[in-house]
mmCIF file of C-alpha atoms in Angstrom:
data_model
loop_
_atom_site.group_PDB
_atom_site.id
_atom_site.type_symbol
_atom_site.label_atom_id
_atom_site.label_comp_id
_atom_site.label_asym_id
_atom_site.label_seq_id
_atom_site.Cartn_x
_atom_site.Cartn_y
_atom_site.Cartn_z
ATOM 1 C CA UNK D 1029 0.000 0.000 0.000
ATOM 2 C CA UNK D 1030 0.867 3.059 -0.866
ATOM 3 C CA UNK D 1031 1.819 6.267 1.584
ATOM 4 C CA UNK D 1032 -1.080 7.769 2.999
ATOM 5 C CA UNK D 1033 -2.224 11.234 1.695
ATOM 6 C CA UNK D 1034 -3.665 11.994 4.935
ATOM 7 C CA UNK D 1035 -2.339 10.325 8.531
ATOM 8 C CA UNK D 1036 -4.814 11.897 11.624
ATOM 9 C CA UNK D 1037 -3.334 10.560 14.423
ATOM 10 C CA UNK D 1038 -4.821 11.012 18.028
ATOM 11 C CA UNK D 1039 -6.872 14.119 17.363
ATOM 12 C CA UNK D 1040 -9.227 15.242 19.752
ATOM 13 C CA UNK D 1041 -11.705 17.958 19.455
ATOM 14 C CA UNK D 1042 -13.396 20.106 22.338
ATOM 15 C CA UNK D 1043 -16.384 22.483 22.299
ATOM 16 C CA UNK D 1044 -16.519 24.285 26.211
ATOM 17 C CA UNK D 1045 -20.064 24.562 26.776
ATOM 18 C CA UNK D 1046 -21.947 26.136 30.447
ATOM 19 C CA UNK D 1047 -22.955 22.430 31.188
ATOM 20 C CA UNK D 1048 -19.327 21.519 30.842
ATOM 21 C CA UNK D 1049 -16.586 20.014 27.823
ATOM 22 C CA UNK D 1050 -18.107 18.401 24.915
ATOM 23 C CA UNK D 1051 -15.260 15.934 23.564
ATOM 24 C CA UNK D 1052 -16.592 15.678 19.688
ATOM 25 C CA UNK D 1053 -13.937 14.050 18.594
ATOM 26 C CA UNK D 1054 -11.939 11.825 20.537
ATOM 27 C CA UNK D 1055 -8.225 10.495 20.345
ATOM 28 C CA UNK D 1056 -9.108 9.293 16.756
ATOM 29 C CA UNK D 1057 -6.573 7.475 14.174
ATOM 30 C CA UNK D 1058 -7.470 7.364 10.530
ATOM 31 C CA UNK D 1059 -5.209 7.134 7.213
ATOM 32 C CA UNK D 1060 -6.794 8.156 3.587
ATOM 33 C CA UNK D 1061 -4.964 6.734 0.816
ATOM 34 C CA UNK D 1062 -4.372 8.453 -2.415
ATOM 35 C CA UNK D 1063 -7.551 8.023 -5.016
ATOM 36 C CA UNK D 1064 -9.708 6.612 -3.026
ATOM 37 C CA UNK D 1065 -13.035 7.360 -1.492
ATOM 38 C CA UNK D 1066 -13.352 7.065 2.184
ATOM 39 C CA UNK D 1067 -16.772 6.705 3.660
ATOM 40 C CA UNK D 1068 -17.319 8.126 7.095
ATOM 41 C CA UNK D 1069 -20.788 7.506 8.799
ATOM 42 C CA UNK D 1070 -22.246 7.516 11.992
ATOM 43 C CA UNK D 1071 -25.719 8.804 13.424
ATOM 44 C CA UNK D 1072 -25.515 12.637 13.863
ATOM 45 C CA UNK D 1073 -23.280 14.388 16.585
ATOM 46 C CA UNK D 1074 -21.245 11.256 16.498
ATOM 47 C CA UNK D 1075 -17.997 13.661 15.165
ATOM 48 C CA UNK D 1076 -18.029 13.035 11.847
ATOM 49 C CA UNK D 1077 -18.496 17.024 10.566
ATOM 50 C CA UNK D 1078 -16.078 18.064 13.148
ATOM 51 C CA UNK D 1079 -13.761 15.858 11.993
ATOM 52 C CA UNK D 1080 -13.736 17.255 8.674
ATOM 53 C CA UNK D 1081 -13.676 20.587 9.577
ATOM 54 C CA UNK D 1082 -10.595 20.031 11.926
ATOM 55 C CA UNK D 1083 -9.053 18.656 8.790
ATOM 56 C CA UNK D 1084 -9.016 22.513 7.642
ATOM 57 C CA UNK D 1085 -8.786 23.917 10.658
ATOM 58 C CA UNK D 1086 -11.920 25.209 10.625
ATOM 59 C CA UNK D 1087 -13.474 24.562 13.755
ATOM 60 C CA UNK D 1088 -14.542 27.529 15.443
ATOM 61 C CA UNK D 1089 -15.212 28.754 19.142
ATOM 62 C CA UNK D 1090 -15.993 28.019 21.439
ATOM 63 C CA UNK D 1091 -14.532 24.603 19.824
ATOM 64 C CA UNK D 1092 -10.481 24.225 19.429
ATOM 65 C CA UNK D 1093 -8.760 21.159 18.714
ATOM 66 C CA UNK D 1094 -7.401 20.123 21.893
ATOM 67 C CA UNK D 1095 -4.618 17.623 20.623
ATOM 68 C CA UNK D 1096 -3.320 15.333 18.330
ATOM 69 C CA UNK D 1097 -1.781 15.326 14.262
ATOM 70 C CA UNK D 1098 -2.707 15.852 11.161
ATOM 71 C CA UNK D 1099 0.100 14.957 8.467
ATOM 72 C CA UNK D 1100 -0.386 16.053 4.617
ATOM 73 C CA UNK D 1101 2.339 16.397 2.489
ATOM 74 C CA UNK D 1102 4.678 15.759 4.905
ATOM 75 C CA UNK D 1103 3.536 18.392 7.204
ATOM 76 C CA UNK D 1104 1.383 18.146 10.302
ATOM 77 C CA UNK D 1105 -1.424 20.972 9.744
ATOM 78 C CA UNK D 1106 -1.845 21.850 13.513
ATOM 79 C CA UNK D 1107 1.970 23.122 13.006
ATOM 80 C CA UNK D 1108 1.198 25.684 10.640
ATOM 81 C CA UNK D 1109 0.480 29.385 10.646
ATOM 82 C CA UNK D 1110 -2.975 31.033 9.606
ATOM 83 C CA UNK D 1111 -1.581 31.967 6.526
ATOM 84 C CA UNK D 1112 0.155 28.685 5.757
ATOM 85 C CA UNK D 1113 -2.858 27.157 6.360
ATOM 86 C CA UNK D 1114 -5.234 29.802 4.397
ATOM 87 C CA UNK D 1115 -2.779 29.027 1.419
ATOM 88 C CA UNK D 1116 -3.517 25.147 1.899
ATOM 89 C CA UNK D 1117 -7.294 25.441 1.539
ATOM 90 C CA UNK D 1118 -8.611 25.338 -1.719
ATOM 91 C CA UNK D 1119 -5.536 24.686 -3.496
ATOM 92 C CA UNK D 1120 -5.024 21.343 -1.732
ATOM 93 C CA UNK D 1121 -7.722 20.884 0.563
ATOM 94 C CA UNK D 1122 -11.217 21.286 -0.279
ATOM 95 C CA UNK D 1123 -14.911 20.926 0.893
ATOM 96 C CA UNK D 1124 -17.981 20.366 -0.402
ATOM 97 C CA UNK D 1125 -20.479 21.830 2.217
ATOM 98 C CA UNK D 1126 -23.881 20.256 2.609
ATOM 99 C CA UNK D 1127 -26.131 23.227 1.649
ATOM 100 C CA UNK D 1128 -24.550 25.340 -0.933
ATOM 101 C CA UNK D 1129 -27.529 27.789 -0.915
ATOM 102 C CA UNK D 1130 -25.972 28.916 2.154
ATOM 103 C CA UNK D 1131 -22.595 28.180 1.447
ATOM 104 C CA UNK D 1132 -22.215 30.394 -1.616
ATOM 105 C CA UNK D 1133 -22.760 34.507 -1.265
ATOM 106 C CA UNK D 1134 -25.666 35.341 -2.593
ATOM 107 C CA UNK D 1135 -24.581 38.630 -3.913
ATOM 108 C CA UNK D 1136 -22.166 37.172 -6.071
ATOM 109 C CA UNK D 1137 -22.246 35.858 -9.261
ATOM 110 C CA UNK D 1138 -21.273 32.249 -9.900
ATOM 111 C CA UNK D 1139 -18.421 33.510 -12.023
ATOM 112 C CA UNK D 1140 -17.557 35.906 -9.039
ATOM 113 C CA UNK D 1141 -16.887 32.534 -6.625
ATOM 114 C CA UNK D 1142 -15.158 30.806 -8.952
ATOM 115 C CA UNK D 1143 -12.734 33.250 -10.472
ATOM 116 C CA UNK D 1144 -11.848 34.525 -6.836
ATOM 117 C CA UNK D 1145 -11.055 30.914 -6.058
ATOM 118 C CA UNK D 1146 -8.541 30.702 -8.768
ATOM 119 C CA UNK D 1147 -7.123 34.018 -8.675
ATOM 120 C CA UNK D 1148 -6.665 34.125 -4.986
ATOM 121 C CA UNK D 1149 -4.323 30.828 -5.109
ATOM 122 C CA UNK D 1150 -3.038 31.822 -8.953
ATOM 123 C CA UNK D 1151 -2.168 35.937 -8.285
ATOM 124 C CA UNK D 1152 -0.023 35.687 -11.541
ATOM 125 C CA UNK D 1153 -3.082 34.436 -13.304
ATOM 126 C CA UNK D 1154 -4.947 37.432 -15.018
ATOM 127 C CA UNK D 1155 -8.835 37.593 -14.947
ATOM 128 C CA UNK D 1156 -9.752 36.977 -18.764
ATOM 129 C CA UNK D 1157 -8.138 33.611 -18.487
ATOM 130 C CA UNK D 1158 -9.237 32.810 -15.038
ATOM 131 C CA UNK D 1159 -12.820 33.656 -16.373
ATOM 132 C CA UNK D 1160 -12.275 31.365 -19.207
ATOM 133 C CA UNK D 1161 -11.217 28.125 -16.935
ATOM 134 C CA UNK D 1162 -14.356 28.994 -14.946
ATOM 135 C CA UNK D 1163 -16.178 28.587 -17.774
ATOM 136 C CA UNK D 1164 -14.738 25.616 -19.551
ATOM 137 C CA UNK D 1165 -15.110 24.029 -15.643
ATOM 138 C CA UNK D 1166 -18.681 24.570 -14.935
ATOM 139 C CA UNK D 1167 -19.433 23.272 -18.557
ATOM 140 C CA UNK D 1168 -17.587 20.229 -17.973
ATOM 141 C CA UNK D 1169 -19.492 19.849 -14.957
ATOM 142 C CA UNK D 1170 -22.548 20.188 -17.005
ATOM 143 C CA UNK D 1171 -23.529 23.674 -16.594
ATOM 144 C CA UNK D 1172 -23.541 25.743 -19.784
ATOM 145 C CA UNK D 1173 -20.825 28.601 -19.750
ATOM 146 C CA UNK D 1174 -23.556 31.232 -20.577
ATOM 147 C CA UNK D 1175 -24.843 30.595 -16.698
ATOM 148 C CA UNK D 1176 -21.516 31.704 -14.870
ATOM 149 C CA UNK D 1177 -22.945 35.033 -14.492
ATOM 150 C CA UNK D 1178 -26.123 33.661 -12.597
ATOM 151 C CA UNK D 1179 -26.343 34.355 -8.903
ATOM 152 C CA UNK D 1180 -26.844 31.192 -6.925
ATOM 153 C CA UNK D 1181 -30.693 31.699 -6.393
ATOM 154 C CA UNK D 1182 -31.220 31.659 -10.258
ATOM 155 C CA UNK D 1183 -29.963 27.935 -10.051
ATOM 156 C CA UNK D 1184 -31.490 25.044 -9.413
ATOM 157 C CA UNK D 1185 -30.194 22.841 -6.085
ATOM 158 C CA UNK D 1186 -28.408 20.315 -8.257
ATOM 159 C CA UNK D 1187 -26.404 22.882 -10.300
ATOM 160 C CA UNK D 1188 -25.283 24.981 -6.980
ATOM 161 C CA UNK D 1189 -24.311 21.912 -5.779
ATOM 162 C CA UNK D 1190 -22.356 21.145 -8.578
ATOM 163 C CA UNK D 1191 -20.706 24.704 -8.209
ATOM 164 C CA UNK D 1192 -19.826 24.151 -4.929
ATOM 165 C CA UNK D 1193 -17.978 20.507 -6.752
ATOM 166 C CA UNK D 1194 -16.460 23.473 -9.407
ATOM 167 C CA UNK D 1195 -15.118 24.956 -6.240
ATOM 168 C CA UNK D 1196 -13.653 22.143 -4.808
ATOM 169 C CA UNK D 1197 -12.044 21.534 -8.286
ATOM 170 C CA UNK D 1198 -11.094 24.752 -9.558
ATOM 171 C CA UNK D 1199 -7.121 24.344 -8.304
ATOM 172 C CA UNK D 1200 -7.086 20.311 -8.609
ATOM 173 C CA UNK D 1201 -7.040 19.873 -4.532
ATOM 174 C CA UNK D 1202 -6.055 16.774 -3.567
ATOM 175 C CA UNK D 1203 -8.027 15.942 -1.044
ATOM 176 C CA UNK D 1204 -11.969 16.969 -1.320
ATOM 177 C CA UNK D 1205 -13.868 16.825 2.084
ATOM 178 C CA UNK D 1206 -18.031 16.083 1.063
ATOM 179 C CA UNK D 1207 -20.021 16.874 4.159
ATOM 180 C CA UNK D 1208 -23.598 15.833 3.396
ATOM 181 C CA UNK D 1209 -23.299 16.451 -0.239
ATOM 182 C CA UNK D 1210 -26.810 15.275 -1.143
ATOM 183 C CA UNK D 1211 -28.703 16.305 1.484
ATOM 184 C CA UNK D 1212 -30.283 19.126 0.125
ATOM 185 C CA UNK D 1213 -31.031 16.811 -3.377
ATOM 186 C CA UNK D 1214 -34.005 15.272 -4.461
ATOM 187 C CA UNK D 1215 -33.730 11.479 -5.079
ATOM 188 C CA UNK D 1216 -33.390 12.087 -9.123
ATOM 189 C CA UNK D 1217 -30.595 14.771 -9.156
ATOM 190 C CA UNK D 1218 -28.955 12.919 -6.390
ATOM 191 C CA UNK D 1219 -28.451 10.096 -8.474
ATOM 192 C CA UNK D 1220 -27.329 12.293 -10.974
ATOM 193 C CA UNK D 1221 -24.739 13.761 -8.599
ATOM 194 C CA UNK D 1222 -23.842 10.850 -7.765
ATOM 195 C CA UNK D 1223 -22.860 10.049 -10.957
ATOM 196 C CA UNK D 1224 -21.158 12.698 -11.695
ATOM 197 C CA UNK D 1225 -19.044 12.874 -8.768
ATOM 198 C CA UNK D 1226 -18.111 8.680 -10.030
ATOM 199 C CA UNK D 1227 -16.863 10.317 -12.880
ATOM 200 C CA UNK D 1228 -15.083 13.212 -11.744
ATOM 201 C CA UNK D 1229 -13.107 10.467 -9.193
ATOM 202 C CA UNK D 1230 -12.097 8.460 -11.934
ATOM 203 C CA UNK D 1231 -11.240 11.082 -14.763
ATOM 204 C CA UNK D 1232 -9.116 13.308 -12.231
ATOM 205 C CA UNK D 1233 -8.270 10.444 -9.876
ATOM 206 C CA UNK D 1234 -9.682 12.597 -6.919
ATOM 207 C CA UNK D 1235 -9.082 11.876 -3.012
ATOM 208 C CA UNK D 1236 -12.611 11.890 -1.346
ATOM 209 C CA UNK D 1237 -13.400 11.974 2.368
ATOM 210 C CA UNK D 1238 -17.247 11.154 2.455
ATOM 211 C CA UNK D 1239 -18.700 12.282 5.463
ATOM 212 C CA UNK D 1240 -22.751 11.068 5.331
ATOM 213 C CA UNK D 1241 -25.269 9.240 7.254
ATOM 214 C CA UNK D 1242 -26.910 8.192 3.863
ATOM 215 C CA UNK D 1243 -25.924 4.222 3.646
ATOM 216 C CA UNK D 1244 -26.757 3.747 0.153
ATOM 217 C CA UNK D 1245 -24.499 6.470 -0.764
ATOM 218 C CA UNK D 1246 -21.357 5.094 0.844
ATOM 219 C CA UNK D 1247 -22.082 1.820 -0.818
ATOM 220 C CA UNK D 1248 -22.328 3.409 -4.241
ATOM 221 C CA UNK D 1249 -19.351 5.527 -3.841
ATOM 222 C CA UNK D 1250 -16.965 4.456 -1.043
ATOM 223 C CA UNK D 1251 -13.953 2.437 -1.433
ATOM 224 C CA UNK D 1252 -13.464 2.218 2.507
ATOM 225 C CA UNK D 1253 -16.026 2.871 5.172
ATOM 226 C CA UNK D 1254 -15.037 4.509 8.531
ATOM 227 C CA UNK D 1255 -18.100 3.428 11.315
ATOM 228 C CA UNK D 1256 -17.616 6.610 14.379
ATOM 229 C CA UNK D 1257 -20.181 6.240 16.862
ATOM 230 C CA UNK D 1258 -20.091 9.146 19.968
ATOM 231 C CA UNK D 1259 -16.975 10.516 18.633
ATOM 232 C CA UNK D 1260 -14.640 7.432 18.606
ATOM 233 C CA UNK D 1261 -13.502 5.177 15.552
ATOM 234 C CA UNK D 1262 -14.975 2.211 15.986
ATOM 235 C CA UNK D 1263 -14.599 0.375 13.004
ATOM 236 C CA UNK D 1264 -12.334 0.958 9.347
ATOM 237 C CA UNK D 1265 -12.997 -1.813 6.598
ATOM 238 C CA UNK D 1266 -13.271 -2.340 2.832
ATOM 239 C CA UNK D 1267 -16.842 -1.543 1.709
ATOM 240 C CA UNK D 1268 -17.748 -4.818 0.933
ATOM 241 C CA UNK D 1269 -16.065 -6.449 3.932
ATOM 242 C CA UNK D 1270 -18.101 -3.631 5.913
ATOM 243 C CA UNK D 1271 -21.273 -4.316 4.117
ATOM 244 C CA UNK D 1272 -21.187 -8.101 3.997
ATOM 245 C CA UNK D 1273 -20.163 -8.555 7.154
ATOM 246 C CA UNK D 1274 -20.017 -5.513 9.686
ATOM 247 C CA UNK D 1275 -17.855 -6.575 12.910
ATOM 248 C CA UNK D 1276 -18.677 -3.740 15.610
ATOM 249 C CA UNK D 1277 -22.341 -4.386 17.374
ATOM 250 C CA UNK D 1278 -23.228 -0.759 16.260
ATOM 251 C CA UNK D 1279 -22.546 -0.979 12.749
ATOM 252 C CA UNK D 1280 -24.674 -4.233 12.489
ATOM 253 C CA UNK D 1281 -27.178 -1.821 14.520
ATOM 254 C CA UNK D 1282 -26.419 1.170 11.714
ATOM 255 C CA UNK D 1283 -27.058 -1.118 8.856
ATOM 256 C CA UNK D 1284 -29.826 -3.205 10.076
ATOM 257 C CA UNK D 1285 -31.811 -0.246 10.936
ATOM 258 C CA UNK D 1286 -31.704 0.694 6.840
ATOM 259 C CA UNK D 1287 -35.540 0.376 5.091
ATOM 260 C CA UNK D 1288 -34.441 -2.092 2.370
ATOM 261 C CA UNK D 1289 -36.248 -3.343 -0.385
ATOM 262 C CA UNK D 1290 -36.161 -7.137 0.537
ATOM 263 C CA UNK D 1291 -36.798 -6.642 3.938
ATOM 264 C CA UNK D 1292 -38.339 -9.818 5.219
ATOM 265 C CA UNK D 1293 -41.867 -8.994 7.347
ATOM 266 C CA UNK D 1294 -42.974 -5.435 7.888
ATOM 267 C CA UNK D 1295 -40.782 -4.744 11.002
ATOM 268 C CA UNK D 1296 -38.189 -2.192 10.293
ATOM 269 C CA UNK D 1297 -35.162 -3.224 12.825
ATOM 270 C CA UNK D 1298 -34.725 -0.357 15.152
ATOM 271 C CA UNK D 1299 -31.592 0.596 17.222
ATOM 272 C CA UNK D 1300 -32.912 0.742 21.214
ATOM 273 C CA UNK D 1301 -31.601 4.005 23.250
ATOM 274 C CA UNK D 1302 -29.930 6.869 21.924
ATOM 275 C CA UNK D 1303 -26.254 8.308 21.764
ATOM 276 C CA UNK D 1304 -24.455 8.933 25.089
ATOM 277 C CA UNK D 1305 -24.363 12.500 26.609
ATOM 278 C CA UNK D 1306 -20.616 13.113 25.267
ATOM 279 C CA UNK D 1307 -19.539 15.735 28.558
ATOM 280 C CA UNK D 1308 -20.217 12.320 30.541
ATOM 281 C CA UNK D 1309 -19.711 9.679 28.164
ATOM 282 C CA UNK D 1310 -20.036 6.260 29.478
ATOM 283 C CA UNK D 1311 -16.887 4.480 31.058
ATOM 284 C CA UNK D 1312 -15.592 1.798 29.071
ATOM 285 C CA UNK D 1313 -17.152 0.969 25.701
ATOM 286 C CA UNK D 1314 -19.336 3.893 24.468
ATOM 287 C CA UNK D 1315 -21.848 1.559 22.789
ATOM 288 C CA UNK D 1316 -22.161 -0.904 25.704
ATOM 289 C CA UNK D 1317 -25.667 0.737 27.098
ATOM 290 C CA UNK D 1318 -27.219 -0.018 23.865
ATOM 291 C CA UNK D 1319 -25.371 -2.891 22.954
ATOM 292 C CA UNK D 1320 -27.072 -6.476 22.982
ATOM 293 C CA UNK D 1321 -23.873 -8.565 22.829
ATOM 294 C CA UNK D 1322 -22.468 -6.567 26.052
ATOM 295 C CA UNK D 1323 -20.200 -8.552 28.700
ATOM 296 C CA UNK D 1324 -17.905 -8.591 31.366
ATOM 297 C CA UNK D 1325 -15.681 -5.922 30.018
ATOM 298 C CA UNK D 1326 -17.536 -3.555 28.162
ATOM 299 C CA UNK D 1327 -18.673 -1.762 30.890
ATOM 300 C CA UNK D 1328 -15.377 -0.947 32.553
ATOM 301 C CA UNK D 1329 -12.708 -1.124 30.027
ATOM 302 C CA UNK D 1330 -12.249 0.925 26.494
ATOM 303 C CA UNK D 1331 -11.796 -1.754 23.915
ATOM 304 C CA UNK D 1332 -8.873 -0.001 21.559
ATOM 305 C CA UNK D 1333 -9.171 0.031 17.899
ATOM 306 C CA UNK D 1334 -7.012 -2.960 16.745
ATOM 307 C CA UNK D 1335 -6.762 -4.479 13.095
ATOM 308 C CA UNK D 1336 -8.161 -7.819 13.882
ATOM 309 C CA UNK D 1337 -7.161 -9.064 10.154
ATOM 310 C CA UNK D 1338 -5.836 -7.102 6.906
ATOM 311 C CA UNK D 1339 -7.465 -4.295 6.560
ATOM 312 C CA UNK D 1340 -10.638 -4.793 9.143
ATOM 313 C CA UNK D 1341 -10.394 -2.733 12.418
ATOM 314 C CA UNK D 1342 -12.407 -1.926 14.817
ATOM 315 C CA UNK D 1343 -13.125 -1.684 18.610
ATOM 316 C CA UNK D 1344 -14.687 -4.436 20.135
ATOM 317 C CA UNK D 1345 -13.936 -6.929 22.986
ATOM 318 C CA UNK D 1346 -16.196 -9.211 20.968
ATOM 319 C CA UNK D 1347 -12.731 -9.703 18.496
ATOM 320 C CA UNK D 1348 -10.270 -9.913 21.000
ATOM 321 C CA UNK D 1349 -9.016 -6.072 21.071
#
């Protein structure tokens, strides 16, 4: 296997509330390879947004990043300056945010976004022929050049969407954060994104973190699936391996509680309780509370994510970590 693009290794996040310190992201370890798609999924507040957005360094108060590393390129991120790391977005880490209506400035024109994007990162570019990349972008995105001047509220939610994709694009980044990228799509133009965003992986050989709680998504587009549940990793496996046959107690939870077309009976499986308060987390396994396969040591002792065979990991006393 190849170097990783990406190596996060123990990085913890921390919002300070009044009731007291929300750990959002906790001690986690996770490699993305070059070219591939990495699914991350979880049920909401579990981390996975934060994660992301400490990947840019985004997070803001009262959250900080509390500890940890983030190597790309040879260089841990939480090492550099603001403007080292303002240099770093865009050109070589992007993100696709999950509502571009409010993402993009609706007093600007589509061409206005874009251009600024490339000009900002490409000062010795002039505007005519950063105008003219914008355009031959958006129509290979399959937007006609004649709509750069549009403002984002004469578009349709599929075609700001696949701005925000122009965006990400516009200086060949390489890695591209999605955070929820269909959620604001109907079923039909989701597909179509979807399809689209296949392409644009395989034509530019694109490195995708996928961070959804859509399933069916992941198993479309995901080479890799990362399973956090109340802020911890708890399991990292091949999508079929994952899919075929999911190791952790909570991901057999995650995916059995999917509506699926050849779902035996009328019973939709549903997972019982709901995630831990994360300023008092549980001791020992997180998932233990909700867990029907809990023993002895799951209630006392953290089981630590270990790679139980090539490639599968995850956190579970159930495998011997």
């Amino acid at each position: 296997m190849s170097e990783p693009l990406v190596s996060i290794r123990n990085l913890s996040v921390v919002y300070n509330t009044r009731a007291g310190e929300v750990r959002a992201v906790d001690r986690v370890d996770l490699d993305i390879q070059p070219g591939e798609v990495l699914g991350l999924v979880g049920e909401s507040g579990c981390g996975k947004s934060t994660l992301g957005m400490a990947l840019l360094r985004l997070v803001r108060h009262p959250g900080r990043i509390a500890g940890g590393e983030i190597w790309f390129d040879g260089k841990n991120l939480l090492d550099l300056d603001d403007e080292e790391m303002r240099l770093l977005r865009g050109a070589h880490i992007s993100m696709i945010f999950q509502d571009p209506m409010t993402s993009l400035n609706p007093l600007q024109r589509i061409s206005d976004h874009v251009v600024e994007t490339i000009l900002t990162h490409k000062p010795e570019m002039d505007e005519e022929k950063a105008r003219q990349q914008a355009a031959e972008l958006i129509d290979r995105l399959g937007i006609m050049a004649e709509r750069l001047d549009d403002y984002p509220h004469q578009l349709s939610g599929g075609m700001r969407q696949r701005v925000m994709i122009g965006l990400a694009l516009a200086l060949r980044a390489d890695l591209i954060i999605a955070d929820e990228p269909t959620t604001s799509l109907d079923v039909i133009v989701e597909a179509q994104f979807l399809d689209l965003l296949k392409e644009l992986q395989r034509d530019f050989g694109l490195t995708i973190l996928l961070i959804t709680h859509n399933i069916g998504v992941v198993a479309q587009l995901s080479d890799r699936v990362a399973v956090m549940y109340a802020a911890k990793l708890v399991e990292l496996a091949d999508v079929e391996d994952l899919f075929g046959a999911p190791l952790h107690p909570y991901t057999q939870a995650l995916l059995a509680s999917v509506p699926n077309i050849r779902l035996v009976g009328d019973t939709l499986k549903i997972m019982r309780g709901s995630p831990p308060d994360l300023i008092q987390p549980p001791p020992g396994c997180r998932f233990h509370p909700r867990c029907s396969h809990a023993f002895e040591p799951c209630p006392f002792e953290e089981p630590p994510l270990t790679e139980v065979r090539p490639g599968r990991w995850v956190a579970c006393w159930l495998h011997g970590t």
